[in-house]
């Protein structure tokens, strides 16, 4: 698969698009005044401990307190105290295999026998944390809606080849590195550096480290060693709540985590950003420096490569399929609902209804996964495919959906509900979806996407006049309404206006007012 990274950057925002075979697959946005907090490490203060929920609220200096589960605290308090005091045994525990790049050991990383773990009593949040206590936490999930950030005490800082975990003390190796000799070589490099520099903390060796020279691995280790020394100094000097470590910029994160030989080009329109990326790529993957290119045209880079058109489509609910069918995507507070329709596609003369439905569903399965990635949808996602009679066809669509989902880096699980033609997907949500980042709720309809019909407002007006009529004391009445309602009262709903006059026993003056919302009206005695 051919990939490209397209970066549009200015003083106000940076946007990056990942193209897969010339099709936009992912969009990432970072705005100067709305920089995300996921990955940041804070010195926080516990505000409230909730034994009933086995969790705590931690003040990290944001608008809302962060949420900390007991599972994200267990076994880390003792380790934090040991690291902060600078004493304790810093020799690594051998073993502790990492289950892939994203894996990280829970607790302090020391290996325990199953018998010992089973005998250990379950720890309660009230025994681990107290209100007013200071604690080091890392944001793992951005604040979303009315919810505060989700944090953990199991901090981890990724590099290009390694992941550093201050609260662990073992060395793990990605299981994707299957050579015993290579695993041993990489562990040896890390052990030697730790012994020579008195470097505490756990290390996971990422897949990208395979067959890399010793200098590259030690480069990450030196960076972590200096960073942790700086963070410990900040922990001692700064008062909670305070930021101890800022996550890297958007483009640096993308290159650090995703850059590989599949990328044929990295195109950047900002000269300063281009220079920064050149330096970064030269350090971590010098063989790809020539693929970093500066886009110098005046014409916007996102327009040039068709990215802007995809962004504009991604904030609409309806997505057309090439066959003429379409899918409708609706985000709600509880879940994302996706509906599949045949639309203008009526199939071929040689095929039957089932063939038409299967073709539409297969095309929709591919597009749904692309839209999920493009829009960065998370939580519970329910895809309602068109009903199919043949069980084999239902299985065929489910397999196509699963196959496309393998391209997605975000952790997810799927469940097929065969009898109803549904596929339910749960996808990890770390930050706001693309729509939530680029749009605001409509101020006119308060985000509901509907307003009362003109007829409904006319009937509401009649009901209101009946309620307050006796209080008007025989005065003349003026109705101040939105111009659209004034027109309806004088035309389609003229009967309502006559009923108003009959209820009041006198004539009614209708006064259009463009300043009034469609649903607003005033009944005034004159």
Coordinates of C-alpha atoms in Angstrom, one line a residue:
X1 CA 0.0 0.0 0.0
X2 CA 1.3 3.4 -0.9
X3 CA 0.9 6.1 1.7
X4 CA 1.5 9.9 1.8
X5 CA 1.4 12.4 4.7
X6 CA 0.1 15.8 3.7
X7 CA 0.6 18.6 6.2
X8 CA -1.0 22.0 6.1
X9 CA 0.4 24.3 8.8
X10 CA 0.1 28.0 9.8
X11 CA 0.3 30.1 13.0
X12 CA -3.2 29.1 14.0
X13 CA -3.5 25.4 13.2
X14 CA -1.8 22.4 11.9
X15 CA -3.8 19.8 9.9
X16 CA -2.4 16.5 8.7
X17 CA -3.9 13.9 6.3
X18 CA -2.8 10.4 5.7
X19 CA -3.5 9.2 2.2
X20 CA -3.7 5.4 1.4
X21 CA -3.5 4.7 -2.3
X22 CA -4.5 8.3 -3.0
X23 CA -7.6 8.1 -0.8
X24 CA -7.9 10.2 2.4
X25 CA -7.9 7.7 5.3
X26 CA -7.2 9.9 8.4
X27 CA -7.4 13.5 9.4
X28 CA -5.5 15.0 12.4
X29 CA -6.0 18.5 13.7
X30 CA -4.1 20.6 16.2
X31 CA -5.1 24.2 16.9
X32 CA -3.0 26.7 18.8
X33 CA -5.7 27.7 21.2
X34 CA -7.2 24.2 21.5
X35 CA -4.2 21.9 21.9
X36 CA -5.2 18.5 23.1
X37 CA -4.0 17.3 26.5
X38 CA -3.9 13.5 25.8
X39 CA -0.3 12.3 26.6
X40 CA 0.4 15.3 28.9
X41 CA 1.7 14.4 32.4
X42 CA 0.5 16.4 35.3
X43 CA 1.3 16.8 39.0
X44 CA -2.3 16.7 40.2
X45 CA -4.1 17.0 43.5
X46 CA -6.8 14.5 44.6
X47 CA -10.0 16.5 45.1
X48 CA -12.4 13.7 46.0
X49 CA -12.2 10.0 46.6
X50 CA -15.4 8.0 45.7
X51 CA -15.3 4.5 47.4
X52 CA -18.7 3.6 45.9
X53 CA -17.3 4.0 42.4
X54 CA -13.7 3.0 43.3
X55 CA -12.4 6.1 41.6
X56 CA -11.2 9.6 42.4
X57 CA -11.4 13.1 40.9
X58 CA -8.0 14.8 40.4
X59 CA -7.5 18.5 39.8
X60 CA -4.9 18.8 37.0
X61 CA -5.6 22.5 36.2
X62 CA -8.3 21.9 33.5
X63 CA -11.8 23.2 33.5
X64 CA -13.1 19.9 35.0
X65 CA -11.4 17.5 37.3
X66 CA -9.9 14.4 35.8
X67 CA -11.3 10.9 36.5
X68 CA -9.0 8.2 37.9
X69 CA -10.0 4.6 38.3
X70 CA -8.6 2.4 41.0
X71 CA -7.2 0.0 38.4
X72 CA -5.0 2.9 37.2
X73 CA -3.6 3.5 40.7
X74 CA -3.0 0.0 42.0
X75 CA 0.7 -0.9 42.6
X76 CA 2.0 2.5 41.4
X77 CA 2.0 4.6 44.6
X78 CA 4.9 2.8 46.2
X79 CA 6.8 2.9 42.9
X80 CA 6.3 6.7 42.5
X81 CA 7.6 7.3 46.0
X82 CA 10.7 5.1 45.3
X83 CA 11.4 6.9 42.0
X84 CA 10.9 10.4 43.5
X85 CA 13.2 9.6 46.5
X86 CA 15.8 8.2 44.1
X87 CA 16.6 5.1 46.1
X88 CA 15.7 1.4 45.6
X89 CA 16.9 -1.2 43.3
X90 CA 17.1 0.0 39.7
X91 CA 18.2 -3.3 38.2
X92 CA 15.8 -4.5 35.6
X93 CA 13.7 -7.6 35.9
X94 CA 14.2 -9.9 33.0
X95 CA 11.1 -11.0 31.1
X96 CA 8.0 -8.9 31.2
X97 CA 7.2 -9.4 27.5
X98 CA 5.2 -6.6 26.0
X99 CA 2.2 -7.7 24.0
X100 CA 2.8 -5.5 21.0
X101 CA 3.8 -1.8 20.9
X102 CA 0.7 -0.6 22.7
X103 CA 1.1 -3.0 25.6
X104 CA 2.4 -1.9 28.9
X105 CA 2.6 -3.8 32.2
X106 CA 0.2 -2.9 34.9
X107 CA 1.6 -2.1 38.4
X108 CA 5.3 -1.8 39.1
X109 CA 6.3 -4.3 36.5
X110 CA 7.9 -6.8 38.8
X111 CA 7.0 -10.4 37.9
X112 CA 4.9 -12.2 40.5
X113 CA 4.0 -15.8 40.7
X114 CA 0.3 -16.7 40.1
X115 CA 0.1 -17.9 43.7
X116 CA 1.3 -14.7 45.2
X117 CA -1.0 -12.6 43.0
X118 CA -4.0 -14.7 43.9
X119 CA -3.2 -14.3 47.7
X120 CA -2.8 -10.5 47.4
X121 CA -6.0 -8.7 48.7
X122 CA -7.8 -6.4 46.4
X123 CA -6.8 -2.8 47.1
X124 CA -9.5 -0.2 47.6
X125 CA -9.3 3.4 46.3
X126 CA -9.8 4.8 49.8
X127 CA -6.7 2.9 51.0
X128 CA -4.5 4.3 48.1
X129 CA -5.6 7.9 47.8
X130 CA -6.7 10.7 50.2
X131 CA -8.2 14.1 49.4
X132 CA -5.5 16.7 49.1
X133 CA -2.8 14.1 48.1
X134 CA -0.5 15.0 45.3
X135 CA -0.1 12.5 42.5
X136 CA 1.6 12.2 39.1
X137 CA -0.9 11.3 36.3
X138 CA -1.1 11.1 32.6
X139 CA -4.1 12.0 30.4
X140 CA -5.2 9.0 28.4
X141 CA -8.5 10.4 27.1
X142 CA -9.4 13.9 26.2
X143 CA -12.2 15.7 28.0
X144 CA -15.4 15.0 25.9
X145 CA -18.6 17.0 26.3
X146 CA -19.4 17.3 30.0
X147 CA -16.9 14.6 31.0
X148 CA -13.5 15.5 32.4
X149 CA -10.3 13.9 31.1
X150 CA -9.5 10.3 32.0
X151 CA -6.1 9.8 33.6
X152 CA -3.8 7.0 34.8
X153 CA -0.9 6.7 37.1
X154 CA 0.7 4.3 34.7
X155 CA 2.5 7.0 32.7
X156 CA 4.2 6.1 29.5
X157 CA 6.3 8.2 27.1
X158 CA 6.8 6.9 23.6
X159 CA 10.0 7.4 21.5
X160 CA 10.7 6.2 18.0
X161 CA 12.1 2.8 19.1
X162 CA 11.2 2.6 22.8
X163 CA 8.5 3.4 25.3
X164 CA 9.5 4.7 28.7
X165 CA 7.4 3.9 31.8
X166 CA 8.5 5.7 34.9
X167 CA 6.3 3.5 37.2
X168 CA 7.7 0.2 36.0
X169 CA 11.1 -1.4 36.3
X170 CA 11.3 -4.2 33.7
X171 CA 12.3 -4.5 30.1
X172 CA 9.7 -5.7 27.7
X173 CA 10.1 -6.5 24.0
X174 CA 7.3 -6.3 21.3
X175 CA 6.2 -9.8 20.4
X176 CA 6.4 -8.8 16.8
X177 CA 10.2 -9.1 17.2
X178 CA 10.3 -12.9 17.0
X179 CA 14.1 -13.5 16.7
X180 CA 15.5 -14.7 20.0
X181 CA 19.0 -13.3 19.1
X182 CA 17.5 -9.9 18.3
X183 CA 15.4 -9.7 21.4
X184 CA 18.5 -10.6 23.5
X185 CA 20.6 -8.0 21.7
X186 CA 18.1 -5.2 22.3
X187 CA 17.6 -6.1 25.9
X188 CA 21.4 -6.1 26.4
X189 CA 21.7 -2.5 25.0
X190 CA 19.0 -1.3 27.4
X191 CA 20.4 -3.1 30.4
X192 CA 23.9 -1.7 29.8
X193 CA 22.6 1.8 29.5
X194 CA 20.6 1.5 32.7
X195 CA 23.5 0.1 34.6
X196 CA 26.0 2.7 33.4
X197 CA 23.7 5.7 34.0
X198 CA 21.6 4.6 37.0
X199 CA 18.5 5.0 34.9
X200 CA 15.3 3.9 36.7
X201 CA 12.0 3.1 35.0
X202 CA 10.7 0.5 32.7
X203 CA 11.3 0.2 29.0
X204 CA 9.3 -1.5 26.2
X205 CA 11.3 -2.1 23.0
X206 CA 9.0 -1.3 20.0
X207 CA 8.8 -3.2 16.8
X208 CA 10.6 -0.4 15.0
X209 CA 13.7 -1.1 17.0
X210 CA 14.4 -4.4 15.3
X211 CA 17.8 -4.5 13.6
X212 CA 18.4 -0.8 14.5
X213 CA 22.0 0.0 15.4
X214 CA 23.0 0.5 19.1
X215 CA 23.3 4.3 18.6
X216 CA 19.6 4.6 17.7
X217 CA 18.4 2.7 20.8
X218 CA 20.8 4.7 23.0
X219 CA 19.5 7.9 21.4
X220 CA 16.0 7.2 22.8
X221 CA 17.4 6.1 26.1
X222 CA 19.4 9.4 26.5
X223 CA 16.3 11.3 25.6
X224 CA 14.2 9.5 28.3
X225 CA 17.0 9.8 30.9
X226 CA 17.2 13.6 30.4
X227 CA 13.4 14.0 30.2
X228 CA 12.8 12.0 33.4
X229 CA 15.5 14.1 35.3
X230 CA 13.8 17.2 34.1
X231 CA 10.3 15.9 35.1
X232 CA 11.5 15.0 38.6
X233 CA 12.9 18.5 39.0
X234 CA 9.5 19.9 38.0
X235 CA 7.7 17.6 40.4
X236 CA 9.8 19.0 43.3
X237 CA 9.6 22.7 42.3
X238 CA 6.1 23.1 40.9
X239 CA 2.9 23.2 43.0
X240 CA 0.0 21.1 42.0
X241 CA -1.8 21.3 39.7
X242 CA 0.9 21.8 37.1
X243 CA 2.0 20.3 33.8
X244 CA 5.1 18.2 34.2
X245 CA 5.5 17.1 30.5
X246 CA 3.8 18.2 27.3
X247 CA 3.2 15.7 24.6
X248 CA 5.0 16.4 21.3
X249 CA 3.4 18.4 18.5
X250 CA 1.0 16.8 16.1
X251 CA 3.4 16.3 13.2
X252 CA 6.2 15.0 15.4
X253 CA 3.8 12.4 16.9
X254 CA 2.6 11.2 13.5
X255 CA 6.1 10.8 12.2
X256 CA 7.4 9.2 15.5
X257 CA 4.6 6.7 15.6
X258 CA 3.7 5.9 11.9
X259 CA 6.5 6.7 9.6
X260 CA 7.7 3.6 7.7
X261 CA 8.8 2.5 4.3
X262 CA 5.1 2.5 3.1
X263 CA 5.2 6.3 3.0
X264 CA 6.3 7.5 -0.4
X265 CA 6.2 11.2 0.4
X266 CA 5.7 13.7 3.3
X267 CA 4.5 17.0 1.8
X268 CA 4.5 20.1 4.0
X269 CA 3.4 23.6 3.0
X270 CA 5.0 25.5 5.8
X271 CA 8.8 26.2 5.5
X272 CA 9.5 26.2 9.3
X273 CA 7.5 23.0 9.8
X274 CA 9.3 21.4 6.9
X275 CA 12.7 22.2 8.5
X276 CA 11.6 20.7 11.8
X277 CA 10.4 17.5 10.1
X278 CA 13.6 17.2 8.1
X279 CA 15.7 17.3 11.3
X280 CA 13.4 14.7 13.0
X281 CA 13.4 12.3 10.1
X282 CA 17.2 12.7 9.7
X283 CA 17.6 11.6 13.3
X284 CA 15.2 8.6 13.3
X285 CA 15.0 7.4 9.7
X286 CA 17.8 9.1 7.7
X287 CA 17.1 6.9 4.6
X288 CA 13.7 8.7 4.2
X289 CA 14.9 12.3 4.2
X290 CA 14.6 12.7 0.5
X291 CA 10.9 11.8 0.8
X292 CA 10.2 15.0 2.9
X293 CA 9.2 17.7 0.4
X294 CA 8.3 21.3 0.7
X295 CA 5.1 22.3 -1.1
X296 CA 5.8 25.8 -2.4
X297 CA 2.7 26.5 -4.5
X298 CA 0.3 29.3 -3.6
X299 CA -2.7 27.0 -4.2
X300 CA -3.7 25.4 -0.8
X301 CA -2.1 22.0 -0.4
X302 CA -5.3 20.3 0.9
X303 CA -7.1 21.5 -2.2
X304 CA -4.3 20.2 -4.4
X305 CA -4.5 16.7 -3.0
X306 CA -8.3 16.5 -2.6
X307 CA -8.2 16.5 1.2
X308 CA -10.4 19.6 1.7
X309 CA -13.3 18.0 -0.3
X310 CA -13.1 14.9 1.9
X311 CA -13.2 17.0 5.1
X312 CA -16.3 18.9 3.8
X313 CA -18.0 15.6 3.1
X314 CA -17.0 14.2 6.5
X315 CA -19.1 16.7 8.4
X316 CA -22.2 15.8 6.5
X317 CA -24.4 12.9 7.6
X318 CA -25.1 11.4 4.1
X319 CA -22.3 9.6 2.2
X320 CA -22.9 8.5 -1.4
X321 CA -21.5 5.2 -2.6
X322 CA -20.2 4.8 -6.2
X323 CA -23.0 2.3 -7.0
X324 CA -25.7 4.9 -6.2
X325 CA -26.5 3.6 -2.7
X326 CA -25.7 5.7 0.4
X327 CA -25.0 5.5 4.1
X328 CA -26.3 7.9 6.8
X329 CA -24.1 8.6 9.8
X330 CA -25.7 10.1 13.0
X331 CA -23.7 10.8 16.1
X332 CA -25.6 10.8 19.4
X333 CA -24.6 11.1 23.0
X334 CA -24.9 7.3 23.5
X335 CA -23.7 5.9 20.2
X336 CA -23.1 6.4 16.5
X337 CA -25.8 5.0 14.2
X338 CA -25.0 4.2 10.6
X339 CA -27.8 3.2 8.2
X340 CA -27.3 1.6 4.7
X341 CA -29.7 2.3 1.8
X342 CA -29.7 1.2 -1.8
X343 CA -30.6 4.7 -2.9
X344 CA -30.5 5.1 -6.7
X345 CA -28.9 1.6 -7.2
X346 CA -31.4 -0.8 -8.7
X347 CA -29.0 -3.6 -9.6
X348 CA -28.5 -5.4 -12.9
X349 CA -31.1 -7.0 -15.0
X350 CA -29.4 -10.4 -14.7
X351 CA -29.3 -10.3 -10.9
X352 CA -32.1 -10.5 -8.3
X353 CA -32.9 -8.4 -5.3
X354 CA -30.6 -10.3 -3.0
X355 CA -27.6 -9.7 -5.4
X356 CA -28.4 -5.9 -5.4
X357 CA -28.5 -5.8 -1.6
X358 CA -25.3 -7.8 -1.2
X359 CA -23.4 -5.6 -3.6
X360 CA -24.6 -2.5 -1.8
X361 CA -23.8 -3.9 1.6
X362 CA -20.3 -5.0 0.6
X363 CA -19.6 -1.5 -0.8
X364 CA -21.0 0.1 2.3
X365 CA -18.9 -2.1 4.6
X366 CA -15.7 -0.7 3.1
X367 CA -17.0 2.9 3.1
X368 CA -18.2 2.6 6.7
X369 CA -14.8 1.6 8.0
X370 CA -13.2 4.4 6.0
X371 CA -15.6 7.0 7.4
X372 CA -15.1 5.7 10.9
X373 CA -11.4 6.3 10.6
X374 CA -11.7 9.5 8.7
X375 CA -14.2 11.0 11.2
X376 CA -12.4 9.4 14.1
X377 CA -15.7 8.0 15.5
X378 CA -15.5 6.2 18.8
X379 CA -17.5 4.5 21.5
X380 CA -20.4 2.2 20.4
X381 CA -21.0 2.2 16.6
X382 CA -24.0 0.4 15.2
X383 CA -24.1 -0.3 11.5
X384 CA -27.5 -1.3 10.2
X385 CA -27.0 -3.1 6.9
X386 CA -29.8 -3.9 4.5
X387 CA -31.5 -7.2 5.4
X388 CA -30.2 -10.3 3.6
X389 CA -32.0 -13.7 3.5
X390 CA -29.0 -15.9 2.8
X391 CA -26.8 -16.5 5.9
X392 CA -23.7 -16.9 3.7
X393 CA -24.2 -13.4 2.4
X394 CA -24.5 -12.0 5.9
X395 CA -21.3 -13.8 6.7
X396 CA -19.7 -12.4 3.6
X397 CA -20.5 -8.8 4.5
X398 CA -19.3 -9.3 8.1
X399 CA -16.0 -10.7 6.9
X400 CA -15.5 -7.8 4.5
X401 CA -16.2 -5.4 7.4
X402 CA -13.6 -7.2 9.6
X403 CA -11.1 -7.2 6.7
X404 CA -11.3 -3.5 6.2
X405 CA -11.1 -2.9 10.0
X406 CA -7.6 -4.4 10.1
X407 CA -6.3 -1.2 8.5
X408 CA -7.5 0.7 11.6
X409 CA -4.9 1.3 14.3
X410 CA -7.5 2.1 17.0
X411 CA -8.4 -0.9 19.2
X412 CA -11.9 -2.2 18.4
X413 CA -14.2 -5.2 18.8
X414 CA -17.1 -6.2 16.6
X415 CA -20.3 -8.2 17.2
X416 CA -22.5 -9.5 14.4
X417 CA -26.3 -9.6 15.2
X418 CA -27.3 -11.8 12.3
X419 CA -31.0 -11.8 12.8
X420 CA -31.3 -8.0 12.5
X421 CA -28.6 -7.3 9.9
X422 CA -26.6 -5.3 12.5
X423 CA -22.9 -5.1 13.1
X424 CA -21.9 -3.5 16.4
X425 CA -18.5 -2.0 16.7
X426 CA -16.8 -0.7 19.9
X427 CA -13.9 1.6 19.1
X428 CA -11.6 3.3 21.5
X429 CA -12.3 7.0 21.8
X430 CA -9.3 9.1 22.8
X431 CA -10.2 12.6 21.4
X432 CA -13.1 14.4 19.9
X433 CA -14.4 13.2 16.5
X434 CA -13.7 15.2 13.4
X435 CA -17.2 16.6 13.4
X436 CA -17.0 17.8 17.0
X437 CA -13.6 19.4 16.3
X438 CA -14.8 21.3 13.3
X439 CA -18.4 22.2 14.1
X440 CA -20.5 23.8 16.9
X441 CA -24.1 22.9 17.8
X442 CA -26.5 25.0 15.7
X443 CA -27.5 28.0 17.9
X444 CA -30.9 28.2 16.2
X445 CA -32.0 24.6 17.0
X446 CA -29.7 24.1 20.0
X447 CA -28.0 21.2 18.2
X448 CA -31.2 19.1 17.8
X449 CA -31.3 19.6 14.0
X450 CA -35.1 20.3 14.2
X451 CA -37.4 23.2 15.1
X452 CA -41.1 23.3 15.7
X453 CA -43.2 23.5 12.6
X454 CA -45.0 26.7 11.8
X455 CA -48.4 25.0 12.4
X456 CA -47.3 23.8 15.8
X457 CA -46.2 27.3 16.8
X458 CA -49.6 28.7 15.6
X459 CA -51.4 26.2 17.8
X460 CA -49.1 27.0 20.8
X461 CA -50.0 30.6 20.3
X462 CA -53.7 29.8 20.4
X463 CA -53.2 27.8 23.6
X464 CA -51.2 30.6 25.2
X465 CA -53.9 33.2 24.4
X466 CA -56.6 31.0 25.9
X467 CA -54.5 30.7 29.1
X468 CA -53.8 34.4 29.6
X469 CA -56.9 35.9 27.9
X470 CA -58.7 36.8 31.2
X471 CA -55.6 38.8 32.3
X472 CA -55.8 41.1 29.3
X473 CA -58.8 43.0 30.8
X474 CA -60.3 43.8 27.4
X475 CA -57.2 45.6 26.0
X476 CA -56.4 45.4 22.3
X477 CA -53.9 42.6 21.6
X478 CA -50.7 42.7 19.5
X479 CA -48.9 39.4 18.5
X480 CA -45.2 39.8 17.9
X481 CA -44.0 36.8 15.9
X482 CA -41.3 35.7 13.5
X483 CA -42.0 36.9 9.9
X484 CA -42.5 33.2 8.8
X485 CA -45.2 32.7 11.5
X486 CA -46.9 36.0 10.6
X487 CA -47.1 34.8 7.0
X488 CA -48.6 31.5 8.0
X489 CA -51.2 33.1 10.3
X490 CA -52.3 35.3 7.5
X491 CA -52.4 32.5 4.9
X492 CA -52.5 28.7 5.7
X493 CA -53.5 29.1 9.3
X494 CA -55.9 32.0 8.9
X495 CA -58.5 29.9 10.8
X496 CA -56.2 30.1 13.9
X497 CA -56.2 33.9 13.7
X498 CA -60.0 33.9 13.6
X499 CA -60.1 31.7 16.7
X500 CA -57.7 34.0 18.5
X501 CA -60.0 37.0 17.8
X502 CA -63.1 35.0 18.9
X503 CA -61.4 33.9 22.2
X504 CA -60.4 37.6 22.9
X505 CA -63.6 39.1 21.6
X506 CA -61.7 41.7 19.7
X507 CA -59.4 42.1 16.7
X508 CA -55.8 41.0 16.9
X509 CA -52.8 42.8 15.3
X510 CA -49.9 40.6 14.0
X511 CA -46.5 42.3 14.1
X512 CA -43.6 40.5 12.3
X513 CA -40.3 40.9 14.0
X514 CA -37.1 39.5 12.4
X515 CA -35.3 39.6 15.7
X516 CA -37.5 36.8 17.1
X517 CA -36.5 33.1 16.8
X518 CA -38.8 31.0 14.7
X519 CA -40.3 29.5 17.9
X520 CA -40.6 32.8 19.9
X521 CA -43.7 35.0 20.2
X522 CA -45.0 37.7 22.5
X523 CA -48.6 38.5 23.3
X524 CA -48.9 42.1 24.3
X525 CA -51.8 44.2 25.5
X526 CA -51.9 47.7 23.9

